[in-house]
Coordinates of C-alpha atoms in Angstrom, one line a residue:
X420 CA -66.6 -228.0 77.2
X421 CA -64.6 -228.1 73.9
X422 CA -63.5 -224.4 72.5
X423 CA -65.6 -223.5 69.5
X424 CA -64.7 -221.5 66.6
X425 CA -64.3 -217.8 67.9
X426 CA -61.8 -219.1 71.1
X427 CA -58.9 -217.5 72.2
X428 CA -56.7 -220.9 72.7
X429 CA -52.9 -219.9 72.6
X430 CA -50.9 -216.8 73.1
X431 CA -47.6 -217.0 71.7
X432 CA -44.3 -214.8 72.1
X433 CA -41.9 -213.8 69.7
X434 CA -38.7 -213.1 70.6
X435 CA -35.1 -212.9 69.5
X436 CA -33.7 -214.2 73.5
X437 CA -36.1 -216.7 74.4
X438 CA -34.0 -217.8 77.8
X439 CA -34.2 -214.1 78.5
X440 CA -37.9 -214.0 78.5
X441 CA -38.4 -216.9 80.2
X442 CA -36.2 -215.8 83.1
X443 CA -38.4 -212.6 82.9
X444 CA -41.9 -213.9 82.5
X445 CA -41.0 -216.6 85.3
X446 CA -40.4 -213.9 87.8
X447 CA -43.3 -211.7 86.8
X448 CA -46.0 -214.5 86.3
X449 CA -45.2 -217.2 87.6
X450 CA -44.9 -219.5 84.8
X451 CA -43.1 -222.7 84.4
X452 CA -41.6 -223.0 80.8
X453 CA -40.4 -226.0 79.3
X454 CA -38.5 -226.6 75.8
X455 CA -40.0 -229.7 74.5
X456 CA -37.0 -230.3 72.0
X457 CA -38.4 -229.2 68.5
X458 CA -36.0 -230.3 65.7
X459 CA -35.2 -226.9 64.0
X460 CA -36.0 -223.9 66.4
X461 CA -36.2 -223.3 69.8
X462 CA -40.1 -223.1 70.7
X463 CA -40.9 -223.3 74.8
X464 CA -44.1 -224.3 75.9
X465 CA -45.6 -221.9 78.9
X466 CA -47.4 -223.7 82.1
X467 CA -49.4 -221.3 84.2
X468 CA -49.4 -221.5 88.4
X469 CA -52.2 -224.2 88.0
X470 CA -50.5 -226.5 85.5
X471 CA -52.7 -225.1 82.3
X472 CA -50.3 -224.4 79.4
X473 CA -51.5 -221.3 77.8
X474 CA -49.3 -220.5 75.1
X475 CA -44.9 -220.6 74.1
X476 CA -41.9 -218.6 73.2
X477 CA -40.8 -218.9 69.8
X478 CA -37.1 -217.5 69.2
X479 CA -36.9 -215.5 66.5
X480 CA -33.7 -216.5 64.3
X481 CA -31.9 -213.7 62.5
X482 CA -33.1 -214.8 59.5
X483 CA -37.2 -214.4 60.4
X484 CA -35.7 -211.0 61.8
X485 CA -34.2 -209.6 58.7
X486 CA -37.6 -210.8 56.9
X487 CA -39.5 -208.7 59.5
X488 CA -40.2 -210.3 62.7
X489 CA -40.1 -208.6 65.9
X490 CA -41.0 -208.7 69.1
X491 CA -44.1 -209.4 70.2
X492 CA -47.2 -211.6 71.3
X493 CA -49.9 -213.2 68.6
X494 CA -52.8 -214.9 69.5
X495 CA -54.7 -218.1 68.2
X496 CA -58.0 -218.2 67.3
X497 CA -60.1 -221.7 67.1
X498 CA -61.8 -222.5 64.1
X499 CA -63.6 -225.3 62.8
X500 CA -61.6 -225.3 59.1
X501 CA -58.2 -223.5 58.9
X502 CA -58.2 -223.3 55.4
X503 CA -62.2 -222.4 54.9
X504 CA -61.6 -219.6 57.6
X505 CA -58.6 -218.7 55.4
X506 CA -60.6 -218.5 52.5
X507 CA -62.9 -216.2 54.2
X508 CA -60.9 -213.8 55.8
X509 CA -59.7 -213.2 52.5
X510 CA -62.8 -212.7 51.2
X511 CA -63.5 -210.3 54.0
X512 CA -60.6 -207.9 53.1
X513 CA -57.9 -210.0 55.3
X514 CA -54.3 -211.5 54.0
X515 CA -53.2 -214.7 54.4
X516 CA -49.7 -214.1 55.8
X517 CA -48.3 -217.7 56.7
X518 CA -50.1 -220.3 54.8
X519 CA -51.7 -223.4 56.3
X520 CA -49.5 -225.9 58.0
X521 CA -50.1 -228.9 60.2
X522 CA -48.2 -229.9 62.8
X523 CA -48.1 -233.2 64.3
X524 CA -50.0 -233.6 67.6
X525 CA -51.6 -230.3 67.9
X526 CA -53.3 -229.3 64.6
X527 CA -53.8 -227.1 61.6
X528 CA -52.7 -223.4 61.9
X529 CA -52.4 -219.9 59.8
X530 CA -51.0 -216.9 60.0
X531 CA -53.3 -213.9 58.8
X532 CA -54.2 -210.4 59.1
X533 CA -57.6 -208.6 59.7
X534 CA -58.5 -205.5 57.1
X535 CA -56.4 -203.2 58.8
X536 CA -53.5 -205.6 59.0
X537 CA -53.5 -206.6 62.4
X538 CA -52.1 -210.2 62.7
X539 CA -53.2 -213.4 64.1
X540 CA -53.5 -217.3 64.2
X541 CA -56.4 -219.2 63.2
X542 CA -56.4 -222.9 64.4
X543 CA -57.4 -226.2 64.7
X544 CA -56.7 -228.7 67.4
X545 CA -56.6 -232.3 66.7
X546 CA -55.9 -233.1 70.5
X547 CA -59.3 -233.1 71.8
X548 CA -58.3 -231.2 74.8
X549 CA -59.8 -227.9 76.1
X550 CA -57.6 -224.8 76.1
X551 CA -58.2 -222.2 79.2
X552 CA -55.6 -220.2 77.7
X553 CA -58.2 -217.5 78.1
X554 CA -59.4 -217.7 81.4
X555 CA -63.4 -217.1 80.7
X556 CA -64.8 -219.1 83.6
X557 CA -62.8 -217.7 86.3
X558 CA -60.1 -215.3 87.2
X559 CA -56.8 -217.8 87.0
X560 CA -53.7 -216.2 87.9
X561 CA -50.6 -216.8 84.8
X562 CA -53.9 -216.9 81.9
X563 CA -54.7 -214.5 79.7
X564 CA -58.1 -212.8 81.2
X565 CA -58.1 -209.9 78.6
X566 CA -58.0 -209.3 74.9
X567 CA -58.0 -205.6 73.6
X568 CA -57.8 -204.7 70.0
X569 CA -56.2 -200.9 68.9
X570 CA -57.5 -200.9 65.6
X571 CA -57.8 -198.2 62.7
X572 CA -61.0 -198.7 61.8
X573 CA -63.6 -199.6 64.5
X574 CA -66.7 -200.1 63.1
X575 CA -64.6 -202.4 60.1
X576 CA -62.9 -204.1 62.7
X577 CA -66.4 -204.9 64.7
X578 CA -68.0 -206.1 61.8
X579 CA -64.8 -208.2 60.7
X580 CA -64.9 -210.5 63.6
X581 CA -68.4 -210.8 63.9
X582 CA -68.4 -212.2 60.6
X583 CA -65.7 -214.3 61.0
X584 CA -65.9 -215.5 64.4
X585 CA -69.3 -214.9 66.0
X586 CA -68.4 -211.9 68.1
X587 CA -70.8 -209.4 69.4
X588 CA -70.8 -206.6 70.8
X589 CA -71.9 -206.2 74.2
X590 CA -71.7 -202.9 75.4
X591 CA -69.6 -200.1 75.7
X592 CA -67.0 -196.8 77.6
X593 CA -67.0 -193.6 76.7
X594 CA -63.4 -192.7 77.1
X595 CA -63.6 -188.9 75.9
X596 CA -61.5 -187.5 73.2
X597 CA -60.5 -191.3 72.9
X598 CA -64.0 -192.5 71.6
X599 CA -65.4 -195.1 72.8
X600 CA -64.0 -198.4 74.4
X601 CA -66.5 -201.4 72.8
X602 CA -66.7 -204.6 75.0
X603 CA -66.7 -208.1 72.9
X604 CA -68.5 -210.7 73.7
X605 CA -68.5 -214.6 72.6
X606 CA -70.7 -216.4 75.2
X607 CA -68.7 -214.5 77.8
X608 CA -67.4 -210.9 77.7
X609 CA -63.7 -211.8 75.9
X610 CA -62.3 -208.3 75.7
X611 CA -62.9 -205.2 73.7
X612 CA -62.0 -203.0 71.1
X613 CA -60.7 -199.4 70.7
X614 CA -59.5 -197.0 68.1
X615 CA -55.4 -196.9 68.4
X616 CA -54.7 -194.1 70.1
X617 CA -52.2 -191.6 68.1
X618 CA -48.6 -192.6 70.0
X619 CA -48.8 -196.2 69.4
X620 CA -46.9 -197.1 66.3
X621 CA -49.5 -199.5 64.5
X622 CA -52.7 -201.6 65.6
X623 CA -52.8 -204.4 67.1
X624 CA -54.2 -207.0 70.1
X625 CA -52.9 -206.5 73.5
X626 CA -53.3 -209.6 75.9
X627 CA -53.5 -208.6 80.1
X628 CA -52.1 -211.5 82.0
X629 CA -53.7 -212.1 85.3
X630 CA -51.2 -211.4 88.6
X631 CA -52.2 -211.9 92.0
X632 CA -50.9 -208.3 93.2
X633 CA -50.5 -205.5 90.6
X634 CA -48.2 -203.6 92.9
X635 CA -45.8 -206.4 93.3
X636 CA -45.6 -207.3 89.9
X637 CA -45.0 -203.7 88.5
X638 CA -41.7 -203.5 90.9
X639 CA -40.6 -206.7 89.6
X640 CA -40.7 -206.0 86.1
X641 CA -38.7 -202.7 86.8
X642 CA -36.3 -205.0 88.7
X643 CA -35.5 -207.2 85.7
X644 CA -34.6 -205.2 82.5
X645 CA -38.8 -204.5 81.8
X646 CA -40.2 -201.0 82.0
X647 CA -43.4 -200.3 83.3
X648 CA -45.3 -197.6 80.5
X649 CA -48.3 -197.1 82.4
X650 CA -49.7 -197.9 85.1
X651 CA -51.0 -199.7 88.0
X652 CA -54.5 -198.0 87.1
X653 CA -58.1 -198.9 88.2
X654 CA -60.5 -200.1 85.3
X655 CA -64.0 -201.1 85.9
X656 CA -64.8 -203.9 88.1
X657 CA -62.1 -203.2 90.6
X658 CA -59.2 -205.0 88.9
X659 CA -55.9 -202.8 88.4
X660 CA -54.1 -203.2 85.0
X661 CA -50.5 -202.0 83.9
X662 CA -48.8 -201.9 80.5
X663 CA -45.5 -202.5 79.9
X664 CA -42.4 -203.5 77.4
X665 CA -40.6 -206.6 78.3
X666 CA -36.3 -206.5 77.9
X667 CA -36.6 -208.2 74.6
X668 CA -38.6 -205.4 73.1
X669 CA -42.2 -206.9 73.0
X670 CA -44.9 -204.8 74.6
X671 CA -46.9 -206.7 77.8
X672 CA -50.0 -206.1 79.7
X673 CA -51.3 -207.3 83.4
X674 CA -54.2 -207.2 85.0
X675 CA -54.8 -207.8 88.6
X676 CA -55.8 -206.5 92.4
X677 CA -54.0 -204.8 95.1
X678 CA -52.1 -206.5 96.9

């Protein structure tokens, strides 16, 4: 079935050692990354277990670092008009921050913000071709299998992407003092949303990538340069999750069983 407007369909790092954090990332998940030879910058596309590519590594050149880049991973959302969904985001108290591009083969693409300034990609494909980036049929080991938002503003964030993208809510945890922990859903349950918690530094999406032992993949990001920040712990429906900063800086999450 082809991804509708709403669709996680590409999870991208940023990061100033790119053969660093595909050494890393290789180890941890599994994943077979390729550099496909852009003229320009080094961008590495990422090929799960299974042979789905899910997303790349973008090296961050000292110059997008002294205009403010930094470590991290961004997400793409599908949409049926990049530049209508632009528009509207906009409208709907969002910032354009990278305006709309094509690029050749693959599609139409922004950069842009939600109301509270958390940042993402809207996109769309030209290839025809159905992402599984996010895993929502079945649990695929290397694939993204959760999407979490930390957000300032809850109930502004809710309403947000259910204007903009068709998301519902469908549910929710009371997590004490934390409020409460609202599950998303977009024909299947995609992820959920919270209120950023006081020691994170800003808002923002987290993406848990699937592992096939959480116990095993915790000791091997200690053994490569990444630190473990918390974690393994049990969440709802048995699966085991840990969150953690890779040796480039960016901040990681995986979800899986015991081993």
């Amino acid at each position: 079935m082809p991804n509708k407007q709403g669709d996680w369909v590409w999870y991208e790092l940023m990061t100033p050692d790119a053969a660093g954090a595909q050494d890393f990332y290789g180890k941890v998940l599994g994943w077979k990354i390729a550099n496909p030879g852009n003229d320009g910058f080094d961008y590495r596309e990422i090929q799960a277990s299974d042979d789905g590519y899910i997303g790349g590594i973008l090296a961050l050149t000292p110059e997008m670092q002294a205009g403010g880049a930094h470590p991290g991973w961004i997400g793409y959302i599908a949409v049926d008009d990049v530049d209508a969904s632009v528009a509207a985001i906009k409208t709907a108290g969002g910032r354009e921050y990278m305006p709309a591009r094509d690029m050749e083969g693959v599609g139409r693409f922004a950069m842009v913000t939600d109301p509270q300034g958390v940042p993402f990609y809207v996109m769309t494909s030209v290839t025809g071709e159905t992402s599984h980036a996010f895993a929502s049929d079945m649990p695929r080991p290397g694939h993204c299998a959760w999407n979490e938002l930390a957000t300032t503003d809850q109930a502004a964030a809710l309403a947000f992407y259910a204007g903009q993208f068709g998301w519902a809510k469908d549910g929710e945890m009371d997590m004490g003092p934390m409020g409460t922990y609202e599950f998303l859903r977009h024909g299947s349950v995609i992820g959920a949303l919270m209120t950023k918690p006081p020691q994170s530094p800003m808002p923002g999406w987290t993406f848990y990538f699937r592992v096939l032992d959480i116990d095993a993949a915790a000791a091997i990001v200690s053994a490569n340069g990444g630190r473990v920040l918390n974690g393994p712990h049990e969440v709802p429906g048995g699966d085991w999750v840990v969150n953690g900063i890779d040796p480039q800086g960016a901040m990681f999450a995986l979800v899986g069983q015991k081993g």
